[in-house]
PDB file of C-alpha atoms in Angstrom:
ATOM      1  CA  VAL A   1      98.472 193.324 185.551  1.00 96.00           C
ATOM      2  CA  LEU A   2      96.167 191.321 187.808  1.00 96.00           C
ATOM      3  CA  ASN A   3      92.869 190.368 186.169  1.00 97.00           C
ATOM      4  CA  ASN A   4      91.753 187.473 188.366  1.00 96.00           C
ATOM      5  CA  GLY A   5      88.090 186.930 187.594  1.00 95.00           C
ATOM      6  CA  GLY A   6      88.000 190.288 185.841  1.00 96.00           C
ATOM      7  CA  GLN A   7      87.349 191.464 182.316  1.00 96.00           C
ATOM      8  CA  ILE A   8      89.315 193.603 179.882  1.00 97.00           C
ATOM      9  CA  GLU A   9      87.480 194.073 176.607  1.00 97.00           C
ATOM     10  CA  ALA A  10      87.643 196.098 173.389  1.00 97.00           C
ATOM     11  CA  ASN A  11      84.234 196.418 171.726  1.00 93.00           C
ATOM     12  CA  GLY A  12      84.548 198.451 168.522  1.00 93.00           C
ATOM     13  CA  ALA A  13      84.000 196.728 165.181  1.00 95.00           C
ATOM     14  CA  THR A  14      87.622 197.321 164.139  1.00 96.00           C
ATOM     15  CA  ALA A  15      89.005 197.836 167.626  1.00 97.00           C
ATOM     16  CA  THR A  16      92.570 197.016 168.597  1.00 98.00           C
ATOM     17  CA  LEU A  17      93.682 195.907 172.042  1.00 98.00           C
ATOM     18  CA  GLN A  18      97.149 196.438 173.492  1.00 98.00           C
ATOM     19  CA  LEU A  19      98.102 195.306 176.978  1.00 98.00           C
ATOM     20  CA  SER A  20     101.511 195.160 178.615  1.00 98.00           C
ATOM     21  CA  GLY A  21     102.939 194.616 182.058  1.00 97.00           C
ATOM     22  CA  THR A  22     105.858 193.121 183.925  1.00 98.00           C
ATOM     23  CA  SER A  23     103.541 190.111 184.284  1.00 98.00           C
ATOM     24  CA  ILE A  24      99.906 189.380 183.460  1.00 98.00           C
ATOM     25  CA  ASP A  25      97.657 187.101 185.525  1.00 98.00           C
ATOM     26  CA  ASN A  26      94.324 186.323 183.872  1.00 98.00           C
ATOM     27  CA  SER A  27      93.276 183.457 186.137  1.00 98.00           C
ATOM     28  CA  ASP A  28      89.520 182.976 185.592  1.00 97.00           C
ATOM     29  CA  GLY A  29      89.480 186.312 183.778  1.00 97.00           C
ATOM     30  CA  ARG A  30      88.758 187.498 180.237  1.00 97.00           C
ATOM     31  CA  ILE A  31      90.961 189.593 177.978  1.00 98.00           C
ATOM     32  CA  VAL A  32      89.015 189.832 174.736  1.00 98.00           C
ATOM     33  CA  ASN A  33      88.919 191.991 171.618  1.00 98.00           C
ATOM     34  CA  ILE A  34      85.503 191.796 169.951  1.00 97.00           C
ATOM     35  CA  GLY A  35      86.853 193.872 167.060  1.00 96.00           C
ATOM     36  CA  THR A  36      88.786 192.681 164.027  1.00 97.00           C
ATOM     37  CA  GLY A  37      91.881 194.722 164.823  1.00 98.00           C
ATOM     38  CA  ALA A  38      95.077 193.315 166.271  1.00 98.00           C
ATOM     39  CA  THR A  39      95.328 192.120 169.860  1.00 98.00           C
ATOM     40  CA  THR A  40      98.849 192.480 171.270  1.00 99.00           C
ATOM     41  CA  ILE A  41      99.750 191.333 174.765  1.00 99.00           C
ATOM     42  CA  ASP A  42     103.250 191.682 176.239  1.00 98.00           C
ATOM     43  CA  GLY A  43     103.457 189.939 179.578  1.00 98.00           C
ATOM     44  CA  GLY A  44     107.086 190.571 180.463  1.00 98.00           C
ATOM     45  CA  THR A  45     108.164 187.693 182.686  1.00 99.00           C
ATOM     46  CA  SER A  46     104.911 185.731 182.500  1.00 99.00           C
ATOM     47  CA  ILE A  47     101.384 185.417 181.165  1.00 99.00           C
ATOM     48  CA  THR A  48      99.026 183.205 183.176  1.00 98.00           C
ATOM     49  CA  ASN A  49      95.659 182.216 181.725  1.00 98.00           C
ATOM     50  CA  THR A  50      93.712 179.507 183.552  1.00 98.00           C
ATOM     51  CA  ALA A  51      90.082 178.554 184.141  1.00 96.00           C
ATOM     52  CA  ALA A  52      90.205 176.615 187.393  1.00 89.00           C
ATOM     53  CA  SER A  53      86.726 177.834 188.379  1.00 87.00           C
ATOM     54  CA  GLY A  54      85.112 176.110 185.404  1.00 83.00           C
ATOM     55  CA  LYS A  55      82.944 179.186 184.852  1.00 86.00           C
ATOM     56  CA  ALA A  56      81.903 179.644 181.206  1.00 86.00           C
ATOM     57  CA  GLY A  57      84.197 182.051 179.377  1.00 89.00           C
ATOM     58  CA  ALA A  58      86.690 182.261 182.220  1.00 94.00           C
ATOM     59  CA  GLY A  59      90.371 181.934 181.437  1.00 97.00           C
ATOM     60  CA  THR A  60      90.084 183.375 177.926  1.00 98.00           C
ATOM     61  CA  ILE A  61      92.488 185.520 175.945  1.00 99.00           C
ATOM     62  CA  GLY A  62      91.416 186.233 172.396  1.00 98.00           C
ATOM     63  CA  GLY A  63      90.481 188.460 169.530  1.00 98.00           C
ATOM     64  CA  ASN A  64      88.653 188.310 166.219  1.00 98.00           C
ATOM     65  CA  GLY A  65      91.742 189.478 164.324  1.00 98.00           C
ATOM     66  CA  ASP A  66      95.426 188.680 164.785  1.00 99.00           C
ATOM     67  CA  VAL A  67      96.510 187.858 168.334  1.00 99.00           C
ATOM     68  CA  THR A  68     100.125 188.074 169.534  1.00 99.00           C
ATOM     69  CA  LEU A  69     101.370 187.046 172.979  1.00 99.00           C
ATOM     70  CA  THR A  70     104.948 187.688 174.128  1.00 99.00           C
ATOM     71  CA  ALA A  71     106.425 186.618 177.468  1.00 99.00           C
ATOM     72  CA  GLN A  72     109.308 184.812 179.118  1.00 99.00           C
ATOM     73  CA  SER A  73     106.851 182.105 180.181  1.00 99.00           C
ATOM     74  CA  LEU A  74     103.270 181.297 179.227  1.00 99.00           C
ATOM     75  CA  THR A  75     100.777 179.284 181.261  1.00 99.00           C
ATOM     76  CA  ASN A  76      97.601 178.528 179.326  1.00 98.00           C
ATOM     77  CA  ALA A  77      96.429 175.593 181.410  1.00 98.00           C
ATOM     78  CA  GLN A  78      93.512 174.132 183.374  1.00 95.00           C
ATOM     79  CA  GLY A  79      90.981 174.925 180.674  1.00 96.00           C
ATOM     80  CA  GLY A  80      92.572 178.196 179.642  1.00 98.00           C
ATOM     81  CA  GLN A  81      91.892 179.292 176.060  1.00 98.00           C
ATOM     82  CA  THR A  82      93.929 181.544 173.814  1.00 99.00           C
ATOM     83  CA  LEU A  83      91.974 182.095 170.608  1.00 99.00           C
ATOM     84  CA  ALA A  84      92.521 184.077 167.417  1.00 99.00           C
ATOM     85  CA  GLY A  85      89.958 184.880 164.738  1.00 98.00           C
ATOM     86  CA  HIS A  86      92.859 185.131 162.304  1.00 98.00           C
ATOM     87  CA  ASP A  87      96.562 184.511 163.092  1.00 99.00           C
ATOM     88  CA  LEU A  88      97.894 183.539 166.524  1.00 99.00           C
ATOM     89  CA  THR A  89     101.562 184.214 167.280  1.00 99.00           C
ATOM     90  CA  LEU A  90     103.182 183.093 170.525  1.00 99.00           C
ATOM     91  CA  ASN A  91     106.662 184.381 171.381  1.00 99.00           C
ATOM     92  CA  VAL A  92     107.944 182.488 174.421  1.00 99.00           C
ATOM     93  CA  ALA A  93     111.534 182.503 175.671  1.00 98.00           C
ATOM     94  CA  ASN A  94     111.487 179.816 178.361  1.00 97.00           C
ATOM     95  CA  ASN A  95     108.454 177.666 179.197  1.00 98.00           C
ATOM     96  CA  ALA A  96     104.986 177.307 177.712  1.00 99.00           C
ATOM     97  CA  ASN A  97     102.470 175.222 179.652  1.00 99.00           C
ATOM     98  CA  ASN A  98      99.346 174.287 177.689  1.00 99.00           C
ATOM     99  CA  ALA A  99      98.415 171.313 179.887  1.00 98.00           C
ATOM    100  CA  GLY A 100      94.658 170.974 179.566  1.00 98.00           C
ATOM    101  CA  GLY A 101      94.530 174.209 177.606  1.00 98.00           C
ATOM    102  CA  VAL A 102      93.585 175.304 174.098  1.00 99.00           C
ATOM    103  CA  LEU A 103      95.666 177.318 171.646  1.00 99.00           C
ATOM    104  CA  SER A 104      93.610 177.898 168.513  1.00 99.00           C
ATOM    105  CA  ALA A 105      93.702 180.031 165.376  1.00 99.00           C
ATOM    106  CA  ALA A 106      91.170 180.342 162.580  1.00 98.00           C
ATOM    107  CA  ASN A 107      94.108 180.920 160.236  1.00 98.00           C
ATOM    108  CA  SER A 108      97.784 180.344 161.065  1.00 98.00           C
ATOM    109  CA  LEU A 109      99.382 179.570 164.427  1.00 99.00           C
ATOM    110  CA  THR A 110     103.072 180.194 165.064  1.00 99.00           C
ATOM    111  CA  PHE A 111     104.986 179.261 168.210  1.00 99.00           C
ATOM    112  CA  ASN A 112     108.384 180.949 168.383  1.00 99.00           C
ATOM    113  CA  GLY A 113     110.342 179.357 171.208  1.00 98.00           C
ATOM    114  CA  ALA A 114     113.605 177.880 169.972  1.00 98.00           C
ATOM    115  CA  ASN A 115     114.874 177.697 173.572  1.00 98.00           C
ATOM    116  CA  ALA A 116     111.506 177.021 175.189  1.00 98.00           C
ATOM    117  CA  ARG A 117     109.900 173.874 176.539  1.00 99.00           C
ATOM    118  CA  LEU A 118     106.332 173.409 175.300  1.00 99.00           C
ATOM    119  CA  SER A 119     104.063 171.179 177.377  1.00 99.00           C
ATOM    120  CA  ASN A 120     100.830 170.154 175.676  1.00 99.00           C
ATOM    121  CA  GLN A 121      99.783 167.332 177.999  1.00 99.00           C
ATOM    122  CA  ASN A 122      96.066 166.741 177.459  1.00 99.00           C
ATOM    123  CA  GLY A 123      96.053 170.035 175.597  1.00 99.00           C
ATOM    124  CA  SER A 124      95.100 171.140 172.105  1.00 99.00           C
ATOM    125  CA  VAL A 125      97.065 173.204 169.587  1.00 99.00           C
ATOM    126  CA  ARG A 126      94.935 173.813 166.481  1.00 98.00           C
ATOM    127  CA  ALA A 127      95.026 175.971 163.356  1.00 98.00           C
ATOM    128  CA  ASN A 128      92.966 175.980 160.183  1.00 97.00           C
ATOM    129  CA  GLY A 129      95.912 177.397 158.244  1.00 98.00           C
ATOM    130  CA  ALA A 130      99.633 176.835 158.674  1.00 98.00           C
ATOM    131  CA  LEU A 131     100.616 175.566 162.120  1.00 99.00           C
ATOM    132  CA  ALA A 132     104.317 176.030 162.915  1.00 99.00           C
ATOM    133  CA  LEU A 133     105.963 175.041 166.198  1.00 99.00           C
ATOM    134  CA  ASN A 134     109.617 175.751 166.956  1.00 99.00           C
ATOM    135  CA  ALA A 135     110.623 174.681 170.457  1.00 99.00           C
ATOM    136  CA  ALA A 136     113.570 173.164 172.291  1.00 99.00           C
ATOM    137  CA  SER A 137     111.308 170.314 173.420  1.00 99.00           C
ATOM    138  CA  ILE A 138     107.642 169.384 173.086  1.00 99.00           C
ATOM    139  CA  ASP A 139     105.693 167.071 175.387  1.00 99.00           C
ATOM    140  CA  SER A 140     102.322 166.306 173.808  1.00 99.00           C
ATOM    141  CA  THR A 141     101.400 163.352 176.011  1.00 98.00           C
ATOM    142  CA  SER A 142      97.694 162.665 175.376  1.00 99.00           C
ATOM    143  CA  GLY A 143      97.572 165.971 173.528  1.00 99.00           C
ATOM    144  CA  LYS A 144      96.446 167.031 170.068  1.00 99.00           C
ATOM    145  CA  ILE A 145      98.358 169.097 167.536  1.00 99.00           C
ATOM    146  CA  GLY A 146      97.018 169.758 164.068  1.00 98.00           C
ATOM    147  CA  ASN A 147      94.461 171.103 161.632  1.00 98.00           C
ATOM    148  CA  ASP A 148      90.735 170.604 161.367  1.00 93.00           C
ATOM    149  CA  ALA A 149      89.705 168.242 158.577  1.00 92.00           C
ATOM    150  CA  GLY A 150      89.024 170.079 155.331  1.00 94.00           C
ATOM    151  CA  SER A 151      90.736 173.269 156.511  1.00 96.00           C
ATOM    152  CA  GLY A 152      93.566 173.098 153.975  1.00 96.00           C
ATOM    153  CA  GLY A 153      96.069 173.582 156.778  1.00 97.00           C
ATOM    154  CA  SER A 154      99.608 172.282 157.145  1.00 98.00           C
ATOM    155  CA  VAL A 155     101.787 171.371 160.133  1.00 99.00           C
ATOM    156  CA  SER A 156     105.486 172.085 160.643  1.00 99.00           C
ATOM    157  CA  ILE A 157     107.275 171.070 163.851  1.00 99.00           C
ATOM    158  CA  GLN A 158     110.923 171.687 164.663  1.00 99.00           C
ATOM    159  CA  THR A 159     112.205 170.571 168.057  1.00 99.00           C
ATOM    160  CA  GLY A 160     115.072 168.908 169.848  1.00 99.00           C
ATOM    161  CA  ALA A 161     112.814 166.297 171.451  1.00 99.00           C
ATOM    162  CA  LEU A 162     109.190 165.339 170.836  1.00 99.00           C
ATOM    163  CA  SER A 163     107.246 163.093 173.216  1.00 98.00           C
ATOM    164  CA  ASN A 164     103.927 161.976 171.745  1.00 98.00           C
ATOM    165  CA  GLN A 165     102.789 159.303 174.201  1.00 98.00           C
ATOM    166  CA  GLY A 166      99.098 158.747 173.505  1.00 98.00           C
ATOM    167  CA  GLY A 167      99.071 161.930 171.461  1.00 98.00           C
ATOM    168  CA  ALA A 168      97.721 162.734 168.011  1.00 98.00           C
ATOM    169  CA  ILE A 169      99.533 164.946 165.519  1.00 99.00           C
ATOM    170  CA  GLY A 170      97.888 165.441 162.159  1.00 98.00           C
ATOM    171  CA  SER A 171      97.664 167.772 159.197  1.00 99.00           C
ATOM    172  CA  ASP A 172      94.936 168.356 156.669  1.00 98.00           C
ATOM    173  CA  GLN A 173      97.595 168.838 153.983  1.00 98.00           C
ATOM    174  CA  ASP A 174     101.400 168.507 154.328  1.00 99.00           C
ATOM    175  CA  LEU A 175     103.203 167.666 157.566  1.00 99.00           C
ATOM    176  CA  THR A 176     106.883 168.240 158.314  1.00 99.00           C
ATOM    177  CA  LEU A 177     108.581 167.079 161.512  1.00 99.00           C
ATOM    178  CA  THR A 178     112.239 167.667 162.309  1.00 99.00           C
ATOM    179  CA  ALA A 179     113.336 166.417 165.732  1.00 99.00           C
ATOM    180  CA  GLY A 180     116.443 165.220 167.494  1.00 99.00           C
ATOM    181  CA  THR A 181     114.430 162.459 169.159  1.00 99.00           C
ATOM    182  CA  LEU A 182     110.880 161.118 168.838  1.00 98.00           C
ATOM    183  CA  SER A 183     109.265 158.988 171.536  1.00 97.00           C
ATOM    184  CA  GLY A 184     105.864 157.771 172.681  1.00 96.00           C
ATOM    185  CA  ASP A 185     103.093 155.561 171.368  1.00 95.00           C
ATOM    186  CA  GLY A 186     101.010 158.077 169.452  1.00 97.00           C
ATOM    187  CA  SER A 187      99.961 158.876 165.908  1.00 98.00           C
ATOM    188  CA  ILE A 188     101.465 161.215 163.326  1.00 98.00           C
ATOM    189  CA  ILE A 189      99.324 161.380 160.201  1.00 98.00           C
ATOM    190  CA  ALA A 190      99.746 163.631 157.167  1.00 99.00           C
ATOM    191  CA  GLY A 191      96.618 164.414 155.196  1.00 98.00           C
ATOM    192  CA  ARG A 192      98.764 164.765 152.091  1.00 99.00           C
ATOM    193  CA  ASP A 193     102.587 164.449 152.033  1.00 99.00           C
ATOM    194  CA  GLY A 194     104.663 163.869 155.147  1.00 99.00           C
ATOM    195  CA  SER A 195     108.345 164.355 155.953  1.00 99.00           C
ATOM    196  CA  ILE A 196     109.855 163.101 159.225  1.00 99.00           C
ATOM    197  CA  THR A 197     113.542 163.724 159.924  1.00 99.00           C
ATOM    198  CA  LEU A 198     115.154 162.481 163.144  1.00 99.00           C
ATOM    199  CA  GLY A 199     118.635 162.787 164.564  1.00 98.00           C
ATOM    200  CA  SER A 200     118.822 159.506 166.491  1.00 98.00           C
ATOM    201  CA  ASP A 201     117.661 155.889 166.669  1.00 98.00           C
ATOM    202  CA  TYR A 202     113.904 155.432 166.484  1.00 98.00           C
ATOM    203  CA  THR A 203     111.667 152.522 167.463  1.00 98.00           C
ATOM    204  CA  GLN A 204     108.199 152.410 165.985  1.00 96.00           C
ATOM    205  CA  THR A 205     106.128 150.188 168.269  1.00 96.00           C
ATOM    206  CA  ALA A 206     102.977 148.317 167.322  1.00 95.00           C
ATOM    207  CA  ALA A 207     100.944 151.014 169.103  1.00 94.00           C
ATOM    208  CA  ASN A 208     102.453 153.803 166.988  1.00 94.00           C
ATOM    209  CA  ARG A 209     101.105 155.031 163.666  1.00 94.00           C
ATOM    210  CA  LEU A 210     103.147 156.985 161.149  1.00 98.00           C
ATOM    211  CA  HIS A 211     101.151 157.473 157.954  1.00 98.00           C
ATOM    212  CA  ALA A 212     100.690 159.791 154.981  1.00 99.00           C
ATOM    213  CA  ASN A 213      97.708 159.862 152.655  1.00 99.00           C
ATOM    214  CA  GLY A 214     100.165 161.002 149.978  1.00 99.00           C
ATOM    215  CA  ASN A 215     103.927 160.425 150.050  1.00 99.00           C
ATOM    216  CA  LEU A 216     105.942 159.854 153.231  1.00 99.00           C
ATOM    217  CA  ASN A 217     109.677 160.443 153.550  1.00 99.00           C
ATOM    218  CA  PHE A 218     111.140 159.080 156.797  1.00 99.00           C
ATOM    219  CA  THR A 219     114.798 159.814 157.537  1.00 99.00           C
ATOM    220  CA  THR A 220     116.867 159.118 160.623  1.00 98.00           C
ATOM    221  CA  SER A 221     120.610 159.419 161.123  1.00 98.00           C
ATOM    222  CA  GLY A 222     120.408 156.379 163.411  1.00 98.00           C
ATOM    223  CA  LYS A 223     118.718 152.977 163.310  1.00 98.00           C
ATOM    224  CA  LEU A 224     115.060 152.441 162.497  1.00 99.00           C
ATOM    225  CA  THR A 225     113.446 149.584 164.410  1.00 99.00           C
ATOM    226  CA  ASN A 226     109.944 148.938 163.107  1.00 98.00           C
ATOM    227  CA  GLN A 227     107.586 146.834 165.213  1.00 98.00           C
ATOM    228  CA  GLY A 228     104.379 148.254 163.718  1.00 97.00           C
ATOM    229  CA  VAL A 229     103.136 149.798 160.485  1.00 97.00           C
ATOM    230  CA  LEU A 230     104.946 152.574 158.650  1.00 98.00           C
ATOM    231  CA  ASP A 231     102.978 153.315 155.507  1.00 98.00           C
ATOM    232  CA  ALA A 232     101.792 155.743 152.847  1.00 99.00           C
ATOM    233  CA  ASN A 233      99.082 155.700 150.212  1.00 99.00           C
ATOM    234  CA  GLY A 234     101.583 157.126 147.734  1.00 99.00           C
ATOM    235  CA  ALA A 235     105.332 156.540 147.981  1.00 99.00           C
ATOM    236  CA  LEU A 236     107.199 155.581 151.166  1.00 99.00           C
ATOM    237  CA  THR A 237     110.918 156.331 151.327  1.00 99.00           C
ATOM    238  CA  VAL A 238     112.895 155.203 154.370  1.00 99.00           C
ATOM    239  CA  ASN A 239     116.468 156.402 154.945  1.00 99.00           C
ATOM    240  CA  ALA A 240     118.369 155.089 157.962  1.00 99.00           C
ATOM    241  CA  ALA A 241     121.816 153.928 159.014  1.00 98.00           C
ATOM    242  CA  ASN A 242     120.323 150.479 159.652  1.00 99.00           C
ATOM    243  CA  VAL A 243     116.777 149.101 159.405  1.00 99.00           C
ATOM    244  CA  ASP A 244     115.295 146.334 161.564  1.00 99.00           C
ATOM    245  CA  ASN A 245     111.803 145.483 160.283  1.00 99.00           C
ATOM    246  CA  GLN A 246     110.707 142.976 162.887  1.00 99.00           C
ATOM    247  CA  SER A 247     108.257 140.081 162.738  1.00 98.00           C
ATOM    248  CA  GLY A 248     104.700 141.372 162.332  1.00 97.00           C
ATOM    249  CA  ALA A 249     105.915 144.791 161.155  1.00 98.00           C
ATOM    250  CA  ASP A 250     105.112 146.302 157.776  1.00 98.00           C
ATOM    251  CA  LEU A 251     106.712 148.885 155.481  1.00 99.00           C
ATOM    252  CA  ASN A 252     103.984 149.455 152.928  1.00 98.00           C
ATOM    253  CA  SER A 253     103.077 151.869 150.127  1.00 99.00           C
ATOM    254  CA  ALA A 254     102.415 152.022 146.408  1.00 98.00           C
ATOM    255  CA  ASN A 255     106.126 152.686 145.854  1.00 99.00           C
ATOM    256  CA  THR A 256     108.311 151.527 148.752  1.00 99.00           C
ATOM    257  CA  THR A 257     112.024 152.370 148.952  1.00 99.00           C
ATOM    258  CA  VAL A 258     114.166 151.336 151.922  1.00 99.00           C
ATOM    259  CA  ASN A 259     117.698 152.737 152.056  1.00 99.00           C
ATOM    260  CA  ALA A 260     120.358 151.673 154.543  1.00 98.00           C
ATOM    261  CA  ASN A 261     123.293 152.675 152.387  1.00 85.00           C
ATOM    262  CA  GLY A 262     126.438 151.256 153.946  1.00 91.00           C
ATOM    263  CA  GLY A 263     124.345 149.531 156.616  1.00 98.00           C
ATOM    264  CA  THR A 264     122.117 146.511 157.159  1.00 99.00           C
ATOM    265  CA  ILE A 265     118.468 145.797 156.504  1.00 99.00           C
ATOM    266  CA  ASP A 266     117.091 142.995 158.689  1.00 99.00           C
ATOM    267  CA  ASN A 267     113.610 142.002 157.547  1.00 99.00           C
ATOM    268  CA  ALA A 268     111.525 139.514 159.516  1.00 99.00           C
ATOM    269  CA  GLY A 269     108.272 141.305 158.655  1.00 98.00           C
ATOM    270  CA  ARG A 270     106.923 142.606 155.357  1.00 99.00           C
ATOM    271  CA  ILE A 271     108.337 145.123 152.897  1.00 99.00           C
ATOM    272  CA  GLU A 272     105.718 145.581 150.213  1.00 99.00           C
ATOM    273  CA  GLY A 273     104.287 147.764 147.475  1.00 98.00           C
ATOM    274  CA  ASP A 274     103.541 147.864 143.790  1.00 98.00           C
ATOM    275  CA  THR A 275     107.205 148.763 143.373  1.00 99.00           C
ATOM    276  CA  VAL A 276     109.745 147.808 146.057  1.00 99.00           C
ATOM    277  CA  THR A 277     113.406 148.864 146.130  1.00 99.00           C
ATOM    278  CA  THR A 278     115.955 148.166 148.863  1.00 99.00           C
ATOM    279  CA  ASN A 279     119.524 149.487 149.016  1.00 99.00           C
ATOM    280  CA  SER A 280     121.990 148.337 151.674  1.00 99.00           C
ATOM    281  CA  ALA A 281     125.391 146.791 152.282  1.00 98.00           C
ATOM    282  CA  THR A 282     123.705 143.699 153.730  1.00 99.00           C
ATOM    283  CA  LEU A 283     120.132 142.465 153.402  1.00 99.00           C
ATOM    284  CA  ASN A 284     119.084 139.691 155.778  1.00 99.00           C
ATOM    285  CA  ASN A 285     115.602 138.474 154.871  1.00 98.00           C
ATOM    286  CA  THR A 286     113.671 135.983 156.988  1.00 98.00           C
ATOM    287  CA  GLY A 287     110.325 137.597 156.151  1.00 98.00           C
ATOM    288  CA  THR A 288     108.603 138.809 152.994  1.00 99.00           C
ATOM    289  CA  VAL A 289     109.671 141.273 150.320  1.00 99.00           C
ATOM    290  CA  ILE A 290     106.854 141.427 147.798  1.00 99.00           C
ATOM    291  CA  GLY A 291     105.496 143.610 145.016  1.00 98.00           C
ATOM    292  CA  ALA A 292     104.730 143.816 141.339  1.00 98.00           C
ATOM    293  CA  ASN A 293     108.342 144.858 140.718  1.00 99.00           C
ATOM    294  CA  VAL A 294     111.018 144.162 143.341  1.00 99.00           C
ATOM    295  CA  THR A 295     114.672 145.260 143.231  1.00 99.00           C
ATOM    296  CA  SER A 296     117.219 144.662 145.998  1.00 98.00           C
ATOM    297  CA  ASN A 297     120.751 146.060 145.784  1.00 98.00           C
ATOM    298  CA  ALA A 298     123.370 144.932 148.305  1.00 98.00           C
ATOM    299  CA  ASN A 299     126.857 143.548 148.727  1.00 98.00           C
ATOM    300  CA  THR A 300     125.381 140.532 150.489  1.00 98.00           C
ATOM    301  CA  ILE A 301     121.841 139.162 150.359  1.00 98.00           C
ATOM    302  CA  ASN A 302     120.882 136.392 152.770  1.00 98.00           C
ATOM    303  CA  ASN A 303     117.447 134.824 152.245  1.00 97.00           C
ATOM    304  CA  THR A 304     117.120 132.398 155.135  1.00 96.00           C
ATOM    305  CA  GLY A 305     114.402 130.095 156.484  1.00 95.00           C
ATOM    306  CA  ALA A 306     111.190 128.519 155.270  1.00 92.00           C
ATOM    307  CA  ALA A 307     109.262 131.778 155.739  1.00 94.00           C
ATOM    308  CA  ALA A 308     111.733 133.875 153.731  1.00 96.00           C
ATOM    309  CA  VAL A 309     110.225 135.110 150.464  1.00 97.00           C
ATOM    310  CA  PHE A 310     111.218 137.427 147.645  1.00 97.00           C
ATOM    311  CA  ALA A 311     108.232 137.614 145.293  1.00 98.00           C
ATOM    312  CA  ALA A 312     107.280 139.760 142.306  1.00 98.00           C
ATOM    313  CA  ALA A 313     104.257 139.579 140.027  1.00 98.00           C
ATOM    314  CA  ASN A 314     106.214 141.130 137.143  1.00 98.00           C
ATOM    315  CA  GLN A 315     109.942 141.431 137.696  1.00 98.00           C
ATOM    316  CA  LEU A 316     112.319 140.392 140.502  1.00 98.00           C
ATOM    317  CA  ASN A 317     115.884 141.764 140.505  1.00 98.00           C
ATOM    318  CA  LEU A 318     118.355 140.703 143.201  1.00 98.00           C
ATOM    319  CA  TYR A 319     121.763 142.335 142.776  1.00 98.00           C
ATOM    320  CA  ALA A 320     124.467 141.110 145.177  1.00 97.00           C
ATOM    321  CA  THR A 321     128.017 142.260 144.397  1.00 96.00           C
ATOM    322  CA  ASN A 322     129.521 139.834 146.912  1.00 96.00           C
ATOM    323  CA  GLN A 323     127.189 136.977 147.868  1.00 96.00           C
ATOM    324  CA  LEU A 324     123.616 135.811 147.343  1.00 96.00           C
ATOM    325  CA  SER A 325     122.587 133.106 149.804  1.00 95.00           C
ATOM    326  CA  ASN A 326     119.270 131.225 149.694  1.00 92.00           C
ATOM    327  CA  THR A 327     119.233 128.661 152.524  1.00 92.00           C
ATOM    328  CA  GLY A 328     117.191 126.994 155.247  1.00 81.00           C
ATOM    329  CA  GLY A 329     114.253 126.063 153.054  1.00 75.00           C
ATOM    330  CA  ALA A 330     113.835 129.536 151.561  1.00 67.00           C
TER     331      ALA A 330
END
């Protein structure tokens, strides 16, 4: 189906629109269902939707009801817009290119592409309801993924690799991210509770922001190196093989728990909260561990240097089954 600069439209109040072909090219065209019925588009090998001309309304696929697109590959780039008045479902087997494009749903948005690469460079993926992305890899460099403020929406992302350089990922309510790797200096912010689970080492740079307005659970099977701020307004729980909280870095919440069970916590920055708990085989502190109530459990605790501080307004508990060392002016 070639609809370059053309228009395919369903006009009835409850109209449905069905379109299929071995491929569909909607460059600078419009495929639109004005009605509230379902819009179903099967593009076979490919669906192309771009707006290179810059003409108003060009490069648009959409409907006022549910919209479903299915293809081996999807190109929704160069100002292309795929819009749903209710749910938007994208079934993509190989590649989805949303560079400079918009994927938007007034209710939920689902991307089904477990083996697909999703590129959202300078693009936008938005939903007012549940937003769920399942892709082999996601590149959201300078892109936006999330819900509108006050929408009540949530975000769930499952991918082998997520690059978020200069990008912004955010939910109005809960946010769940499961990824093999996470890279890039961007922001990931949960409007309520957040859960981030990674399968490899992760470095949080000073330019990054991982935050939850509620509780945040951060888990990695590898090492967490924190050079910035990892925080939550509620409880922050960190689980990692080893934790390196570097000078100038901060792990901060109302209830902060840092677990490196069997591993090492190196703290040259700040670990703080109303309640602070650390669990590790070894805790090397040259920075600050501070709260109203502080408990550290380890085989060995080394508090070293003039800047090293364990402080509690109410109760301080340091449990070392092997050795507790307080040296170097600490």
